[in-house]
Amino acid sequence: MKLTRKMVLSRAKACELESVRKLNCWGSRLSDISVCREIPNIEVITLSVNQISSLQPLSQCQNLAELYLRKNNIQSLREVCHLQGLPCLRVLWLAENPCCGPDPHRYRMTVLRALPGLQKLDNQAVSEDELAQAKEEGDLLLAPSSGVGNGCHPTPTVATDTESDLLNFSMEETNKIREQLGMKPLPRDKFSSFESPKQTGSSSWKRESNVVSAILLLLQELDRDGLQAVHQTAGDMLQVLQQNEHQGETQEEASALQNE
C-alpha cells in the first residue's frame, strides 16, 4: 500500500504537507512512503509494523528527530546511510527488521557508527562509551545504489574489508572532496602506490574513511567564504606535500649518482 497525500493530511489533521510535524502510520500495511519527500518539516514519524524496504524517501526530512521503524522489511543496514544527512535525528527504532541480523552487538555498533548523533537506538539510550566503541567495532556502511520505484535492489549489508573495496572507497571519497574544492580528480593509478590494508592495518583505513565522510558532511554546512578558506588551506597543504615529495626525489637521485 502507498502512503498518499490524503492519508498524511487526514492522520496529521493538517491542511498542507508543509505544516505536518508528527505522523503516526503504525500498522498501516505501507510499502511505499515516497510522499515523505514532500513533508520537509516532519519531526516525528511512526512507521512501525509495515512493509517498508527503503529509507531513501526520508533523506530530505531535515527536521526529523524521531523515527520509529520496528517490524518492517528493511533488508540491508546500508539503508541507514539515507539518514546520515539528517542533523536533528536523535531517536531511531529499527529492531525486528531483517537487516538487524543474528548478532545484536554488531548490528548496534554498525548503526551507531553510521549515525553517531543518535541518543536512543531501539528504545535503549546511547552512551558516549558506546559511540567510541562503535568507531572501532562497527562495520563501515556504503550508501545503497538507487533502485527503481520505492525501494532499492537488495545489496550486501556491509562493505567488505578487502583491499579493492577500501581502495575504491578511499579514491571515491577523496575525489569528491577534490571536486568540491575545485580540484581535478586523481586517477586510479595515483592510489595504486598506497600501502594495502594488509600492510597498514584495515582499522587505519576505516578511520581515514570516517574522517573523509566527516569532512564531506562539514563541507555541506559551509558558505562561500568557508569553502574558499578550506580551498586555500588545502591548496597550501598540497603545495607543501609536493615540495616535500620533490625534495625526496631529488635526494634519491643524488644518492643514486653517488653510488654510480
One Martini backbone bead per residue (centre of mass of N, CA, C, O) as a GRO file, in nm:
protein
  260
    1MET     BB    1   0.099   0.035   0.018
    2LYS     BB    2   0.032   0.380  -0.023
    3LEU     BB    3   0.137   0.681   0.081
    4THR     BB    4  -0.069   0.955   0.092
    5ARG     BB    5  -0.163   1.273   0.105
    6LYS     BB    6  -0.441   1.220   0.232
    7MET     BB    7  -0.342   1.046   0.470
    8VAL     BB    8  -0.159   1.251   0.602
    9LEU     BB    9  -0.369   1.478   0.653
   10SER     BB   10  -0.563   1.304   0.819
   11ARG     BB   11  -0.368   1.203   1.049
   12ALA     BB   12  -0.253   1.511   1.107
   13LYS     BB   13  -0.461   1.734   1.082
   14ALA     BB   14  -0.408   1.881   0.796
   15CYS     BB   15  -0.378   2.109   0.505
   16GLU     BB   16  -0.058   2.070   0.476
   17LEU     BB   17   0.250   1.926   0.444
   18GLU     BB   18   0.430   2.162   0.569
   19SER     BB   19   0.269   2.133   0.865
   20VAL     BB   20   0.383   1.863   0.931
   21ARG     BB   21   0.518   1.702   1.238
   22LYS     BB   22   0.323   1.449   1.283
   23LEU     BB   23   0.326   1.076   1.223
   24ASN     BB   24   0.085   0.798   1.228
   25CYS     BB   25   0.147   0.452   1.069
   26TRP     BB   26   0.066   0.215   1.229
   27GLY     BB   27  -0.026  -0.066   1.078
   28SER     BB   28  -0.072   0.011   0.731
   29ARG     BB   29   0.070  -0.160   0.501
   30LEU     BB   30   0.329  -0.023   0.408
   31SER     BB   31   0.568   0.033   0.111
   32ASP     BB   32   0.507   0.343   0.027
   33ILE     BB   33   0.694   0.667   0.117
   34SER     BB   34   0.743   0.900  -0.104
   35VAL     BB   35   0.582   1.145   0.029
   36CYS     BB   36   0.809   1.234   0.233
   37ARG     BB   37   0.944   1.442   0.035
   38GLU     BB   38   0.676   1.646   0.108
   39ILE     BB   39   0.782   1.653   0.437
   40PRO     BB   40   1.009   1.872   0.560
   41ASN     BB   41   0.885   1.925   0.881
   42ILE     BB   42   0.918   1.666   1.003
   43GLU     BB   43   0.976   1.507   1.338
   44VAL     BB   44   0.761   1.260   1.364
   45ILE     BB   45   0.776   0.899   1.284
   46THR     BB   46   0.536   0.629   1.253
   47LEU     BB   47   0.625   0.291   1.089
   48SER     BB   48   0.538   0.055   1.227
   49VAL     BB   49   0.423  -0.223   1.102
   50ASN     BB   50   0.527  -0.287   0.795
   51GLN     BB   51   0.673  -0.284   0.433
   52ILE     BB   52   0.938  -0.137   0.448
   53SER     BB   53   1.261  -0.104   0.244
   54SER     BB   54   1.303   0.218   0.222
   55LEU     BB   55   1.476   0.539   0.327
   56GLN     BB   56   1.503   0.758   0.104
   57PRO     BB   57   1.244   0.949   0.150
   58LEU     BB   58   1.386   1.063   0.434
   59SER     BB   59   1.643   1.239   0.338
   60GLN     BB   60   1.463   1.533   0.338
   61CYS     BB   61   1.407   1.532   0.660
   62GLN     BB   62   1.564   1.774   0.839
   63ASN     BB   63   1.365   1.763   1.118
   64LEU     BB   64   1.414   1.482   1.201
   65ALA     BB   65   1.409   1.310   1.532
   66GLU     BB   66   1.187   1.069   1.503
   67LEU     BB   67   1.215   0.705   1.427
   68TYR     BB   68   0.973   0.442   1.355
   69LEU     BB   69   1.062   0.084   1.230
   70ARG     BB   70   0.935  -0.150   1.344
   71LYS     BB   71   0.854  -0.405   1.166
   72ASN     BB   72   0.984  -0.452   0.871
   73ASN     BB   73   1.162  -0.471   0.528
   74ILE     BB   74   1.468  -0.425   0.605
   75GLN     BB   75   1.752  -0.574   0.460
   76SER     BB   76   1.958  -0.323   0.478
   77LEU     BB   77   2.183  -0.125   0.655
   78ARG     BB   78   2.242   0.081   0.423
   79GLU     BB   79   1.980   0.254   0.462
   80VAL     BB   80   2.097   0.447   0.692
   81CYS     BB   81   2.247   0.642   0.496
   82HIS     BB   82   1.984   0.819   0.446
   83LEU     BB   83   2.024   0.950   0.756
   84GLN     BB   84   2.302   1.119   0.764
   85GLY     BB   85   2.157   1.412   0.670
   86LEU     BB   86   2.016   1.426   0.967
   87PRO     BB   87   2.069   1.656   1.224
   88CYS     BB   88   1.808   1.576   1.432
   89LEU     BB   89   1.859   1.285   1.480
   90ARG     BB   90   1.793   1.082   1.796
   91VAL     BB   91   1.563   0.863   1.716
   92LEU     BB   92   1.579   0.494   1.672
   93TRP     BB   93   1.362   0.225   1.544
   94LEU     BB   94   1.483  -0.103   1.399
   95ALA     BB   95   1.380  -0.339   1.509
   96GLU     BB   96   1.270  -0.627   1.351
   97ASN     BB   97   1.463  -0.647   1.107
   98PRO     BB   98   1.649  -0.812   0.877
   99CYS     BB   99   1.912  -0.620   0.916
  100CYS     BB  100   1.994  -0.707   1.215
  101GLY     BB  101   2.041  -0.990   1.256
  102PRO     BB  102   2.221  -1.225   1.477
  103ASP     BB  103   2.399  -0.963   1.584
  104PRO     BB  104   2.336  -0.719   1.807
  105HIS     BB  105   2.610  -0.579   1.847
  106ARG     BB  106   2.692  -0.529   1.555
  107TYR     BB  107   2.442  -0.372   1.477
  108ARG     BB  108   2.473  -0.139   1.682
  109MET     BB  109   2.758  -0.046   1.602
  110THR     BB  110   2.691   0.018   1.303
  111VAL     BB  111   2.471   0.232   1.347
  112LEU     BB  112   2.646   0.423   1.531
  113ARG     BB  113   2.861   0.477   1.320
  114ALA     BB  114   2.659   0.607   1.110
  115LEU     BB  115   2.489   0.742   1.383
  116PRO     BB  116   2.633   0.943   1.624
  117GLY     BB  117   2.364   1.131   1.704
  118LEU     BB  118   2.240   0.929   1.873
  119GLN     BB  119   2.043   0.873   2.185
  120LYS     BB  120   1.844   0.643   2.061
  121LEU     BB  121   1.827   0.276   2.030
  122ASP     BB  122   1.581   0.074   2.062
  123ASN     BB  123   1.502   0.199   2.350
  124GLN     BB  124   1.820   0.273   2.393
  125ALA     BB  125   2.057   0.430   2.528
  126VAL     BB  126   2.332   0.633   2.436
  127SER     BB  127   2.668   0.618   2.486
  128GLU     BB  128   2.987   0.731   2.475
  129ASP     BB  129   3.121   0.453   2.480
  130GLU     BB  130   2.968   0.337   2.238
  131LEU     BB  131   3.067   0.538   2.025
  132ALA     BB  132   3.365   0.461   2.054
  133GLN     BB  133   3.323   0.158   1.993
  134ALA     BB  134   3.193   0.187   1.708
  135LYS     BB  135   3.451   0.288   1.557
  136GLU     BB  136   3.584  -0.011   1.588
  137GLU     BB  137   3.321  -0.234   1.558
  138GLY     BB  138   3.188  -0.113   1.328
  139ASP     BB  139   3.062  -0.117   1.026
  140LEU     BB  140   3.107  -0.017   0.703
  141LEU     BB  141   2.894   0.194   0.521
  142LEU     BB  142   2.736   0.198   0.209
  143ALA     BB  143   2.562   0.342  -0.011
  144PRO     BB  144   2.297   0.273  -0.182
  145SER     BB  145   2.171   0.207  -0.465
  146SER     BB  146   1.956   0.301  -0.690
  147GLY     BB  147   1.626   0.234  -0.742
  148VAL     BB  148   1.313   0.121  -0.832
  149GLY     BB  149   1.103   0.315  -0.691
  150ASN     BB  150   1.087   0.273  -0.354
  151GLY     BB  151   1.324   0.084  -0.373
  152CYS     BB  152   1.599  -0.125  -0.345
  153HIS     BB  153   1.815  -0.330  -0.431
  154PRO     BB  154   1.960  -0.588  -0.315
  155THR     BB  155   2.228  -0.571  -0.076
  156PRO     BB  156   2.486  -0.576   0.092
  157THR     BB  157   2.517  -0.475   0.412
  158VAL     BB  158   2.836  -0.463   0.396
  159ALA     BB  159   3.151  -0.374   0.376
  160THR     BB  160   3.430  -0.503   0.271
  161ASP     BB  161   3.785  -0.558   0.376
  162THR     BB  162   3.911  -0.519   0.109
  163GLU     BB  163   4.137  -0.374  -0.084
  164SER     BB  164   3.947  -0.284  -0.313
  165ASP     BB  165   3.724  -0.148  -0.143
  166LEU     BB  166   3.904   0.059   0.006
  167LEU     BB  167   4.019   0.193  -0.244
  168ASN     BB  168   3.755   0.289  -0.374
  169PHE     BB  169   3.655   0.459  -0.136
  170SER     BB  170   3.894   0.651  -0.112
  171MET     BB  171   3.885   0.758  -0.401
  172GLU     BB  172   3.596   0.865  -0.407
  173GLU     BB  173   3.611   1.058  -0.159
  174THR     BB  174   3.855   1.223  -0.245
  175ASN     BB  175   3.727   1.329  -0.516
  176LYS     BB  176   3.496   1.479  -0.385
  177ILE     BB  177   3.668   1.686  -0.241
  178ARG     BB  178   3.820   1.794  -0.487
  179GLU     BB  179   3.567   1.893  -0.634
  180GLN     BB  180   3.469   2.094  -0.406
  181LEU     BB  181   3.768   2.246  -0.435
  182GLY     BB  182   3.837   2.265  -0.752
  183MET     BB  183   3.963   1.985  -0.824
  184LYS     BB  184   4.117   1.736  -0.968
  185PRO     BB  185   4.093   1.422  -1.020
  186LEU     BB  186   4.224   1.119  -0.934
  187PRO     BB  187   4.367   0.862  -1.052
  188ARG     BB  188   4.406   0.532  -0.983
  189ASP     BB  189   4.728   0.519  -1.004
  190LYS     BB  190   4.769   0.707  -0.748
  191PHE     BB  191   4.667   0.465  -0.545
  192SER     BB  192   4.860   0.212  -0.603
  193SER     BB  193   5.097   0.311  -0.394
  194PHE     BB  194   4.952   0.227  -0.170
  195GLU     BB  195   4.912   0.075   0.107
  196SER     BB  196   4.784  -0.190   0.221
  197PRO     BB  197   4.591  -0.319   0.473
  198LYS     BB  198   4.805  -0.539   0.543
  199GLN     BB  199   5.021  -0.315   0.617
  200THR     BB  200   4.838  -0.092   0.789
  201GLY     BB  201   4.559  -0.165   0.852
  202SER     BB  202   4.218  -0.147   0.843
  203SER     BB  203   4.161   0.060   1.073
  204SER     BB  204   4.299   0.304   0.937
  205TRP     BB  205   4.111   0.311   0.694
  206LYS     BB  206   3.851   0.354   0.852
  207ARG     BB  207   3.932   0.622   0.982
  208GLU     BB  208   3.975   0.774   0.716
  209SER     BB  209   3.686   0.742   0.615
  210ASN     BB  210   3.556   0.897   0.845
  211VAL     BB  211   3.695   1.165   0.791
  212VAL     BB  212   3.590   1.206   0.507
  213SER     BB  213   3.289   1.205   0.579
  214ALA     BB  214   3.304   1.447   0.773
  215ILE     BB  215   3.404   1.653   0.567
  216LEU     BB  216   3.161   1.638   0.376
  217LEU     BB  217   2.953   1.735   0.584
  218LEU     BB  218   3.091   2.008   0.649
  219LEU     BB  219   3.087   2.132   0.363
  220GLN     BB  220   2.770   2.163   0.355
  221GLU     BB  221   2.784   2.403   0.589
  222LEU     BB  222   2.929   2.592   0.407
  223ASP     BB  223   3.015   2.876   0.277
  224ARG     BB  224   3.192   3.053   0.061
  225ASP     BB  225   3.414   3.142   0.261
  226GLY     BB  226   3.469   2.863   0.381
  227LEU     BB  227   3.550   2.720   0.116
  228GLN     BB  228   3.786   2.909   0.050
  229ALA     BB  229   3.950   2.841   0.302
  230VAL     BB  230   3.980   2.541   0.242
  231HIS     BB  231   4.108   2.569  -0.032
  232GLN     BB  232   4.360   2.720   0.062
  233THR     BB  233   4.462   2.515   0.271
  234ALA     BB  234   4.479   2.270   0.083
  235GLY     BB  235   4.675   2.399  -0.118
  236ASP     BB  236   4.907   2.444   0.082
  237MET     BB  237   4.941   2.146   0.167
  238LEU     BB  238   4.999   2.034  -0.118
  239GLN     BB  239   5.250   2.204  -0.169
  240VAL     BB  240   5.417   2.087   0.058
  241LEU     BB  241   5.405   1.793  -0.033
  242GLN     BB  242   5.534   1.840  -0.311
  243GLN     BB  243   5.801   1.950  -0.203
  244ASN     BB  244   5.878   1.698  -0.039
  245GLU     BB  245   5.876   1.502  -0.277
  246HIS     BB  246   6.089   1.651  -0.444
  247GLN     BB  247   6.316   1.633  -0.235
  248GLY     BB  248   6.318   1.324  -0.222
  249GLU     BB  249   6.388   1.276  -0.521
  250THR     BB  250   6.653   1.437  -0.523
  251GLN     BB  251   6.800   1.266  -0.308
  252GLU     BB  252   6.784   0.999  -0.464
  253GLU     BB  253   6.944   1.092  -0.711
  254ALA     BB  254   7.203   1.169  -0.564
  255SER     BB  255   7.256   0.889  -0.441
  256ALA     BB  256   7.274   0.738  -0.711
  257LEU     BB  257   7.519   0.893  -0.826
  258GLN     BB  258   7.718   0.814  -0.601
  259ASN     BB  259   7.703   0.506  -0.650
  260GLU     BB  260   7.813   0.536  -0.952
   0.00000   0.00000   0.00000
